[in-house]
Amino acid sequence: MPELPEIETIARTLAPEVESRLIQAVDVFDASAVEPGVDAFRELVLGRRIARVARRGKLLLLHLQAAGGKDGGTVAVHLRMTGRVLAISTGQEPKRPRVVLTLSAYSSDEGPVRLVFSDVRRFGRMHAFAPGDINHWHFYQNLGPEPLTMTVQDFRACLAPGGRPSRARIKALLLDQGVIAGIGNIYADEALFRAGIRPDAVAATLGPGCRAVLFAAIQAVLIQAIAENGSSIRDYRDAQGNAGAFQNFFQAYGRGGQGCLTCGTIMQSLRVAGRTSTFCPRCQTP
DNA sequence: ACGGATTCCTGATGGC
DNA sequence: TGCCATCAGGAATCCG
């Protein structure tokens, strides 16, 4: 459930805590949390500096610097459903950590900071890459465009991969990271509600006007969610441990059986692309 | 070839 | 009160 707005919020709250710090220790408490294996991960990360924190789709990226200011590769963190990345200072104890990176102090009157990756359901991963190697990672290389920087023309093209309009259902395309990067179940449902399009509408049947409306809805919902620091259903927290507030603005996600906020009709739920999808049968059309 | 279904995980939840 | 089935879902993998 950490999707684009949540990862963006984590990146923004993590950056001032960890950027320019040196990784002085690497502790892996759960071997399945790191790629490509515990020893290789430590080798790729230990002694590097965190030069810059960034985001691509739902990936949190730590760009590293090696001695002499040379490119030190990249760590890509995928939180999947319940992953968290927290920056904690000395004295605080991380709960159920899978990986802990101990970072240098900025000055002598300040203690070290730890970057903690935890994840109760253990679906998330930290992938370490040597310089340039992330570009050979299949998942990364096939990521679709960023919804907040693409144009409406790009978006129309997304829905017609290879020039042929897709016969897939629109929600399946929105959730496909190779089509457009960063959207998950929450923001797909919210954007489709705002655009008045049913999640099971066949993409090829949506006209140009309809696609433009959907694109505007996607951007609007992502921008508002970032402004609210993401959505905290249960697990999501930013790098300082704070919850987001966008869950208070949900109009579709998780509202099955409740009245539509626009027309009062009972919201229905449907399984599309293996996900629970909630929509208003009156406001949203095929 | 393409799209849908299954699998991996654990904690919260609801019914009996 | 306690137990058990069910549900949550991102993406790799399997299947039709």
mmCIF file of C-alpha atoms (C1' of nucleotides) in Angstrom:
data_model
loop_
_atom_site.group_PDB
_atom_site.id
_atom_site.type_symbol
_atom_site.label_atom_id
_atom_site.label_comp_id
_atom_site.label_asym_id
_atom_site.label_seq_id
_atom_site.Cartn_x
_atom_site.Cartn_y
_atom_site.Cartn_z
ATOM 1 C CA MET A 1 0.000 0.000 0.000
ATOM 2 C CA PRO A 2 2.804 2.442 0.128
ATOM 3 C CA GLU A 3 2.261 3.886 -3.356
ATOM 4 C CA LEU A 4 3.695 6.933 -5.105
ATOM 5 C CA PRO A 5 2.505 9.561 -2.563
ATOM 6 C CA GLU A 6 3.727 7.521 0.400
ATOM 7 C CA ILE A 7 7.159 6.824 -1.111
ATOM 8 C CA GLU A 8 7.437 10.491 -2.111
ATOM 9 C CA THR A 9 6.675 11.484 1.494
ATOM 10 C CA ILE A 10 9.201 8.994 2.858
ATOM 11 C CA ALA A 11 11.847 10.307 0.435
ATOM 12 C CA ARG A 12 11.170 13.913 1.481
ATOM 13 C CA THR A 13 11.291 13.145 5.209
ATOM 14 C CA LEU A 14 14.267 10.788 4.921
ATOM 15 C CA ALA A 15 16.499 13.015 2.784
ATOM 16 C CA PRO A 16 17.346 15.673 5.420
ATOM 17 C CA GLU A 17 18.060 12.934 7.990
ATOM 18 C CA VAL A 18 20.468 10.793 5.973
ATOM 19 C CA GLU A 19 21.877 12.648 2.976
ATOM 20 C CA SER A 20 25.666 13.068 3.007
ATOM 21 C CA ARG A 21 26.076 10.572 5.851
ATOM 22 C CA LEU A 22 28.494 7.665 5.640
ATOM 23 C CA ILE A 23 27.227 4.087 6.048
ATOM 24 C CA GLN A 24 29.408 2.817 8.899
ATOM 25 C CA ALA A 25 27.653 -0.462 9.701
ATOM 26 C CA VAL A 26 25.248 -2.803 7.942
ATOM 27 C CA ASP A 27 23.193 -5.197 10.084
ATOM 28 C CA VAL A 28 20.933 -7.669 8.319
ATOM 29 C CA PHE A 29 18.522 -9.446 10.687
ATOM 30 C CA ASP A 30 16.475 -11.098 7.943
ATOM 31 C CA ALA A 31 18.479 -12.465 5.020
ATOM 32 C CA SER A 32 15.421 -12.479 2.725
ATOM 33 C CA ALA A 33 15.176 -8.690 3.094
ATOM 34 C CA VAL A 34 18.226 -7.983 0.941
ATOM 35 C CA GLU A 35 19.257 -8.604 -2.645
ATOM 36 C CA PRO A 36 21.550 -10.004 -3.979
ATOM 37 C CA GLY A 37 22.341 -11.803 -0.694
ATOM 38 C CA VAL A 38 23.661 -10.697 2.681
ATOM 39 C CA ASP A 39 27.406 -10.681 1.888
ATOM 40 C CA ALA A 40 27.065 -8.994 -1.513
ATOM 41 C CA PHE A 41 24.653 -6.433 -0.066
ATOM 42 C CA ARG A 42 27.073 -5.509 2.715
ATOM 43 C CA GLU A 43 29.950 -5.329 0.240
ATOM 44 C CA LEU A 44 28.002 -2.951 -2.022
ATOM 45 C CA VAL A 45 26.788 -0.668 0.766
ATOM 46 C CA LEU A 46 29.324 -0.551 3.604
ATOM 47 C CA GLY A 47 31.589 2.504 3.590
ATOM 48 C CA ARG A 48 29.529 4.343 0.956
ATOM 49 C CA ARG A 49 27.949 7.731 1.481
ATOM 50 C CA ILE A 50 24.240 8.369 0.915
ATOM 51 C CA ALA A 51 24.542 11.139 -1.657
ATOM 52 C CA ARG A 52 20.878 11.582 -2.536
ATOM 53 C CA VAL A 53 17.466 10.129 -1.688
ATOM 54 C CA ALA A 54 15.004 9.872 -4.574
ATOM 55 C CA ARG A 55 11.877 8.074 -5.787
ATOM 56 C CA ARG A 56 10.970 6.268 -8.998
ATOM 57 C CA GLY A 57 7.452 4.805 -9.125
ATOM 58 C CA LYS A 58 7.021 2.999 -5.802
ATOM 59 C CA LEU A 59 10.778 2.570 -5.347
ATOM 60 C CA LEU A 60 12.719 4.533 -2.754
ATOM 61 C CA LEU A 61 16.224 5.117 -4.131
ATOM 62 C CA LEU A 62 19.395 5.749 -2.145
ATOM 63 C CA HIS A 63 22.083 6.990 -4.526
ATOM 64 C CA LEU A 64 25.468 6.180 -3.036
ATOM 65 C CA GLN A 65 28.861 7.751 -3.366
ATOM 66 C CA ALA A 66 32.157 5.877 -3.046
ATOM 67 C CA ALA A 67 35.505 7.213 -1.809
ATOM 68 C CA GLY A 68 36.735 10.175 -3.838
ATOM 69 C CA GLY A 69 33.197 11.215 -4.705
ATOM 70 C CA LYS A 70 32.812 8.507 -7.334
ATOM 71 C CA ASP A 71 29.471 6.842 -8.132
ATOM 72 C CA GLY A 72 28.833 4.259 -5.421
ATOM 73 C CA GLY A 73 25.793 2.576 -6.945
ATOM 74 C CA THR A 74 22.216 2.564 -5.729
ATOM 75 C CA VAL A 75 20.023 0.895 -3.137
ATOM 76 C CA ALA A 76 16.423 0.482 -4.290
ATOM 77 C CA VAL A 77 13.901 -0.171 -1.516
ATOM 78 C CA HIS A 78 10.521 -1.684 -2.367
ATOM 79 C CA LEU A 79 8.164 -1.594 0.632
ATOM 80 C CA ARG A 80 5.412 -3.734 -0.945
ATOM 81 C CA MET A 81 2.563 -3.764 1.614
ATOM 82 C CA THR A 82 3.844 -3.217 5.117
ATOM 83 C CA GLY A 83 7.427 -2.041 4.724
ATOM 84 C CA ARG A 84 8.720 0.975 6.610
ATOM 85 C CA VAL A 85 11.895 3.034 6.371
ATOM 86 C CA LEU A 86 12.627 5.070 9.481
ATOM 87 C CA ALA A 87 15.465 7.388 10.431
ATOM 88 C CA ILE A 88 16.059 7.055 14.162
ATOM 89 C CA SER A 89 18.617 8.639 16.429
ATOM 90 C CA THR A 90 20.549 7.121 19.310
ATOM 91 C CA GLY A 91 18.436 6.071 22.240
ATOM 92 C CA GLN A 92 15.428 5.017 20.191
ATOM 93 C CA GLU A 93 15.114 1.275 19.648
ATOM 94 C CA PRO A 94 13.875 0.078 16.261
ATOM 95 C CA LYS A 95 11.092 -2.455 16.534
ATOM 96 C CA ARG A 96 11.389 -5.662 14.510
ATOM 97 C CA PRO A 97 14.123 -4.410 12.196
ATOM 98 C CA ARG A 98 15.022 -6.469 9.115
ATOM 99 C CA VAL A 99 17.967 -4.272 8.098
ATOM 100 C CA VAL A 100 19.734 -1.463 9.948
ATOM 101 C CA LEU A 101 22.240 0.919 8.356
ATOM 102 C CA THR A 102 24.230 2.857 10.943
ATOM 103 C CA LEU A 103 25.167 6.288 9.591
ATOM 104 C CA SER A 104 27.896 8.711 10.615
ATOM 105 C CA ALA A 105 27.177 11.784 12.740
ATOM 106 C CA TYR A 106 27.267 15.182 10.998
ATOM 107 C CA SER A 107 29.292 16.643 13.867
ATOM 108 C CA SER A 108 30.875 15.580 17.148
ATOM 109 C CA ASP A 109 28.015 16.916 19.289
ATOM 110 C CA GLU A 110 25.494 14.696 17.550
ATOM 111 C CA GLY A 111 25.130 10.924 17.736
ATOM 112 C CA PRO A 112 24.873 8.528 14.800
ATOM 113 C CA VAL A 113 21.592 8.019 12.997
ATOM 114 C CA ARG A 114 20.217 4.653 11.946
ATOM 115 C CA LEU A 115 18.226 3.962 8.816
ATOM 116 C CA VAL A 116 15.881 1.100 9.719
ATOM 117 C CA PHE A 117 13.993 -1.102 7.277
ATOM 118 C CA SER A 118 11.195 -3.094 8.928
ATOM 119 C CA ASP A 119 8.322 -5.006 7.399
ATOM 120 C CA VAL A 120 5.967 -7.332 9.309
ATOM 121 C CA ARG A 121 4.816 -9.257 6.259
ATOM 122 C CA ARG A 122 8.302 -9.538 4.830
ATOM 123 C CA PHE A 123 7.331 -8.899 1.195
ATOM 124 C CA GLY A 124 9.555 -5.839 0.872
ATOM 125 C CA ARG A 125 13.174 -5.848 -0.325
ATOM 126 C CA MET A 126 16.305 -3.720 -0.322
ATOM 127 C CA HIS A 127 18.176 -4.253 -3.608
ATOM 128 C CA ALA A 128 21.799 -3.080 -3.765
ATOM 129 C CA PHE A 129 23.353 -2.341 -7.169
ATOM 130 C CA ALA A 130 26.892 -1.514 -8.273
ATOM 131 C CA PRO A 131 27.200 1.694 -10.346
ATOM 132 C CA GLY A 132 25.007 1.450 -13.446
ATOM 133 C CA ASP A 133 23.698 -2.022 -12.642
ATOM 134 C CA ILE A 134 20.231 -0.858 -11.612
ATOM 135 C CA ASN A 135 19.627 -0.160 -15.314
ATOM 136 C CA HIS A 136 19.900 -3.885 -15.982
ATOM 137 C CA TRP A 137 17.282 -4.729 -13.358
ATOM 138 C CA HIS A 138 14.264 -5.992 -15.259
ATOM 139 C CA PHE A 139 11.685 -4.384 -12.976
ATOM 140 C CA TYR A 140 13.422 -0.997 -13.014
ATOM 141 C CA GLN A 141 14.153 -0.990 -16.709
ATOM 142 C CA ASN A 142 10.527 -1.768 -17.565
ATOM 143 C CA LEU A 143 8.932 0.847 -15.313
ATOM 144 C CA GLY A 144 6.420 3.025 -17.133
ATOM 145 C CA PRO A 145 6.495 6.840 -17.077
ATOM 146 C CA GLU A 146 5.968 8.952 -13.960
ATOM 147 C CA PRO A 147 2.325 10.104 -13.765
ATOM 148 C CA LEU A 148 3.234 13.538 -12.379
ATOM 149 C CA THR A 149 5.693 14.473 -15.127
ATOM 150 C CA MET A 150 4.115 12.850 -18.181
ATOM 151 C CA THR A 151 1.800 14.640 -20.599
ATOM 152 C CA VAL A 152 -1.766 13.726 -21.521
ATOM 153 C CA GLN A 153 -0.436 12.559 -24.908
ATOM 154 C CA ASP A 154 1.956 10.209 -23.080
ATOM 155 C CA PHE A 155 -0.986 8.942 -21.044
ATOM 156 C CA ARG A 156 -3.106 8.205 -24.091
ATOM 157 C CA ALA A 157 -0.152 6.271 -25.499
ATOM 158 C CA CYS A 158 0.112 4.289 -22.216
ATOM 159 C CA LEU A 159 -3.384 2.942 -22.728
ATOM 160 C CA ALA A 160 -2.510 1.744 -26.223
ATOM 161 C CA PRO A 161 0.785 -0.150 -25.816
ATOM 162 C CA GLY A 162 2.390 -0.810 -29.190
ATOM 163 C CA GLY A 163 -0.138 1.469 -30.870
ATOM 164 C CA ARG A 164 -2.976 -1.003 -30.296
ATOM 165 C CA PRO A 165 -5.685 -0.036 -27.812
ATOM 166 C CA SER A 166 -5.572 -2.524 -24.937
ATOM 167 C CA ARG A 167 -8.518 -4.817 -24.347
ATOM 168 C CA ALA A 168 -7.516 -5.068 -20.690
ATOM 169 C CA ARG A 169 -9.704 -3.489 -18.048
ATOM 170 C CA ILE A 170 -8.648 0.040 -17.234
ATOM 171 C CA LYS A 171 -7.785 -0.691 -13.608
ATOM 172 C CA ALA A 172 -5.494 -3.561 -14.600
ATOM 173 C CA LEU A 173 -3.540 -1.095 -16.760
ATOM 174 C CA LEU A 174 -3.339 1.544 -14.022
ATOM 175 C CA LEU A 175 -1.923 -1.074 -11.623
ATOM 176 C CA ASP A 176 0.628 -2.330 -14.171
ATOM 177 C CA GLN A 177 3.947 -0.681 -13.232
ATOM 178 C CA GLY A 178 5.207 -1.194 -16.768
ATOM 179 C CA VAL A 179 2.355 0.944 -18.111
ATOM 180 C CA ILE A 180 2.495 3.784 -15.581
ATOM 181 C CA ALA A 181 4.700 3.845 -12.469
ATOM 182 C CA GLY A 182 3.574 4.336 -8.884
ATOM 183 C CA ILE A 183 -0.176 3.676 -8.803
ATOM 184 C CA GLY A 184 -1.543 0.956 -6.501
ATOM 185 C CA ASN A 185 -4.989 -0.135 -5.400
ATOM 186 C CA ILE A 186 -5.848 2.938 -3.332
ATOM 187 C CA TYR A 187 -5.045 5.607 -5.912
ATOM 188 C CA ALA A 188 -6.430 3.568 -8.820
ATOM 189 C CA ASP A 189 -9.832 3.400 -7.079
ATOM 190 C CA GLU A 190 -9.709 7.069 -6.066
ATOM 191 C CA ALA A 191 -8.741 8.295 -9.544
ATOM 192 C CA LEU A 192 -11.377 6.149 -11.288
ATOM 193 C CA PHE A 193 -14.048 7.437 -8.911
ATOM 194 C CA ARG A 194 -13.099 11.065 -9.555
ATOM 195 C CA ALA A 195 -13.035 10.417 -13.289
ATOM 196 C CA GLY A 196 -16.444 8.686 -13.248
ATOM 197 C CA ILE A 197 -15.064 5.507 -14.854
ATOM 198 C CA ARG A 198 -15.786 1.985 -13.627
ATOM 199 C CA PRO A 199 -12.689 -0.081 -12.738
ATOM 200 C CA ASP A 200 -13.834 -2.875 -15.069
ATOM 201 C CA ALA A 201 -14.253 -0.613 -18.117
ATOM 202 C CA VAL A 202 -12.323 -1.963 -21.109
ATOM 203 C CA ALA A 203 -9.467 0.476 -21.809
ATOM 204 C CA ALA A 204 -9.967 0.396 -25.587
ATOM 205 C CA THR A 205 -13.545 1.662 -25.217
ATOM 206 C CA LEU A 206 -12.503 4.889 -23.458
ATOM 207 C CA GLY A 207 -12.576 7.852 -25.819
ATOM 208 C CA PRO A 208 -9.943 10.615 -25.920
ATOM 209 C CA GLY A 209 -12.021 12.913 -23.694
ATOM 210 C CA CYS A 210 -12.492 10.148 -21.168
ATOM 211 C CA ARG A 211 -8.745 9.475 -21.095
ATOM 212 C CA ALA A 212 -7.969 13.138 -20.548
ATOM 213 C CA VAL A 213 -10.411 13.250 -17.629
ATOM 214 C CA LEU A 214 -8.822 10.131 -16.120
ATOM 215 C CA PHE A 215 -5.327 11.572 -16.499
ATOM 216 C CA ALA A 216 -6.368 14.798 -14.770
ATOM 217 C CA ALA A 217 -7.974 12.766 -11.966
ATOM 218 C CA ILE A 218 -4.818 10.681 -11.476
ATOM 219 C CA GLN A 219 -2.630 13.782 -11.201
ATOM 220 C CA ALA A 220 -5.085 15.589 -8.903
ATOM 221 C CA VAL A 221 -5.429 12.674 -6.505
ATOM 222 C CA LEU A 222 -1.670 12.036 -6.339
ATOM 223 C CA ILE A 223 -0.895 15.728 -5.759
ATOM 224 C CA GLN A 224 -3.488 16.010 -3.002
ATOM 225 C CA ALA A 225 -2.272 12.773 -1.391
ATOM 226 C CA ILE A 226 1.330 14.050 -1.364
ATOM 227 C CA ALA A 227 0.108 17.299 0.209
ATOM 228 C CA GLU A 228 -1.511 15.180 2.957
ATOM 229 C CA ASN A 229 1.693 13.143 3.430
ATOM 230 C CA GLY A 230 0.133 9.937 2.074
ATOM 231 C CA SER A 231 -2.524 7.541 3.363
ATOM 232 C CA SER A 232 -2.136 5.599 6.619
ATOM 233 C CA ILE A 233 -4.570 2.677 6.660
ATOM 234 C CA ARG A 234 -2.586 0.714 9.190
ATOM 235 C CA ASP A 235 1.123 0.353 8.561
ATOM 236 C CA TYR A 236 2.327 3.319 6.580
ATOM 237 C CA ARG A 237 4.514 5.903 8.334
ATOM 238 C CA ASP A 238 6.951 8.462 6.944
ATOM 239 C CA ALA A 239 10.678 8.369 7.793
ATOM 240 C CA GLN A 240 10.029 10.264 11.054
ATOM 241 C CA GLY A 241 7.328 7.799 12.107
ATOM 242 C CA ASN A 242 4.395 10.115 11.372
ATOM 243 C CA ALA A 243 1.125 8.919 9.818
ATOM 244 C CA GLY A 244 -0.346 10.488 6.691
ATOM 245 C CA ALA A 245 -3.827 12.033 6.476
ATOM 246 C CA PHE A 246 -5.137 11.291 2.999
ATOM 247 C CA GLN A 247 -7.169 8.310 4.310
ATOM 248 C CA ASN A 248 -9.559 10.964 5.634
ATOM 249 C CA PHE A 249 -10.283 12.015 2.050
ATOM 250 C CA PHE A 250 -11.024 8.613 0.512
ATOM 251 C CA GLN A 251 -14.113 8.669 -1.666
ATOM 252 C CA ALA A 252 -13.906 5.107 -3.009
ATOM 253 C CA TYR A 253 -11.183 2.897 -1.478
ATOM 254 C CA GLY A 254 -12.578 0.776 1.346
ATOM 255 C CA ARG A 255 -16.067 2.305 1.083
ATOM 256 C CA GLY A 256 -17.911 -0.764 -0.247
ATOM 257 C CA GLY A 257 -21.448 -0.995 1.184
ATOM 258 C CA GLN A 258 -21.426 2.683 2.198
ATOM 259 C CA GLY A 259 -23.224 5.542 0.473
ATOM 260 C CA CYS A 260 -21.531 7.365 -2.390
ATOM 261 C CA LEU A 261 -20.364 10.786 -1.180
ATOM 262 C CA THR A 262 -21.704 12.332 -4.388
ATOM 263 C CA CYS A 263 -25.116 10.689 -4.909
ATOM 264 C CA GLY A 264 -25.787 8.426 -1.915
ATOM 265 C CA THR A 265 -26.002 5.222 -3.957
ATOM 266 C CA ILE A 266 -24.523 2.198 -2.148
ATOM 267 C CA MET A 267 -20.915 1.678 -3.304
ATOM 268 C CA GLN A 268 -20.190 -1.746 -4.818
ATOM 269 C CA SER A 269 -17.078 -3.903 -4.673
ATOM 270 C CA LEU A 270 -15.712 -6.058 -7.453
ATOM 271 C CA ARG A 271 -12.514 -7.997 -7.991
ATOM 272 C CA VAL A 272 -10.505 -6.555 -10.872
ATOM 273 C CA ALA A 273 -6.965 -7.705 -11.612
ATOM 274 C CA GLY A 274 -7.049 -9.662 -8.342
ATOM 275 C CA ARG A 275 -7.752 -6.563 -6.213
ATOM 276 C CA THR A 276 -10.853 -5.439 -4.397
ATOM 277 C CA SER A 277 -12.196 -2.514 -6.402
ATOM 278 C CA THR A 278 -14.853 -0.188 -5.024
ATOM 279 C CA PHE A 279 -16.965 2.087 -7.176
ATOM 280 C CA CYS A 280 -20.302 3.895 -7.385
ATOM 281 C CA PRO A 281 -22.586 2.117 -9.887
ATOM 282 C CA ARG A 282 -24.351 5.410 -10.618
ATOM 283 C CA CYS A 283 -21.460 7.924 -10.842
ATOM 284 C CA GLN A 284 -19.040 5.583 -12.615
ATOM 285 C CA THR A 285 -19.842 4.243 -16.079
ATOM 286 C CA PRO A 286 -18.279 1.516 -18.249
ATOM 287 C "C1'" DA B 1 1.246 -13.373 -26.965
ATOM 288 C "C1'" DC B 2 -1.576 -11.666 -23.790
ATOM 289 C "C1'" DG B 3 -4.177 -11.356 -19.708
ATOM 290 C "C1'" DG B 4 -5.961 -13.583 -15.671
ATOM 291 C "C1'" DA B 5 -5.033 -16.534 -11.476
ATOM 292 C "C1'" DT B 6 -1.953 -18.036 -7.992
ATOM 293 C "C1'" DT B 7 1.656 -17.473 -4.638
ATOM 294 C "C1'" DC B 8 4.252 -15.431 -1.061
ATOM 295 C "C1'" DC B 9 3.614 -13.430 4.150
ATOM 296 C "C1'" DT B 10 1.519 -12.059 8.880
ATOM 297 C "C1'" DG B 11 -1.774 -9.546 11.687
ATOM 298 C "C1'" DA B 12 -6.424 -7.837 12.209
ATOM 299 C "C1'" DT B 13 -11.034 -9.067 12.136
ATOM 300 C "C1'" DG B 14 -15.510 -11.404 12.504
ATOM 301 C "C1'" DG B 15 -18.405 -15.324 13.200
ATOM 302 C "C1'" DC B 16 -19.684 -19.117 16.020
ATOM 303 C "C1'" DT C 1 -13.489 -16.488 25.648
ATOM 304 C "C1'" DG C 2 -11.104 -18.766 22.145
ATOM 305 C "C1'" DC C 3 -10.410 -20.633 17.801
ATOM 306 C "C1'" DC C 4 -10.364 -20.632 12.951
ATOM 307 C "C1'" DA C 5 -11.363 -18.899 8.397
ATOM 308 C "C1'" DT C 6 -10.980 -14.874 5.807
ATOM 309 C "C1'" DC C 7 -8.979 -10.786 4.036
ATOM 310 C "C1'" DA C 8 -5.451 -7.298 2.867
ATOM 311 C "C1'" DG C 9 -2.240 -6.661 -1.960
ATOM 312 C "C1'" DG C 10 2.645 -5.805 -5.281
ATOM 313 C "C1'" DA C 11 4.748 -8.270 -8.424
ATOM 314 C "C1'" DA C 12 6.943 -12.827 -9.917
ATOM 315 C "C1'" DT C 13 5.432 -16.794 -11.796
ATOM 316 C "C1'" DC C 14 2.237 -20.013 -13.553
ATOM 317 C "C1'" DC C 15 -1.529 -21.142 -16.623
ATOM 318 C "C1'" DG C 16 -5.136 -21.038 -20.272
#
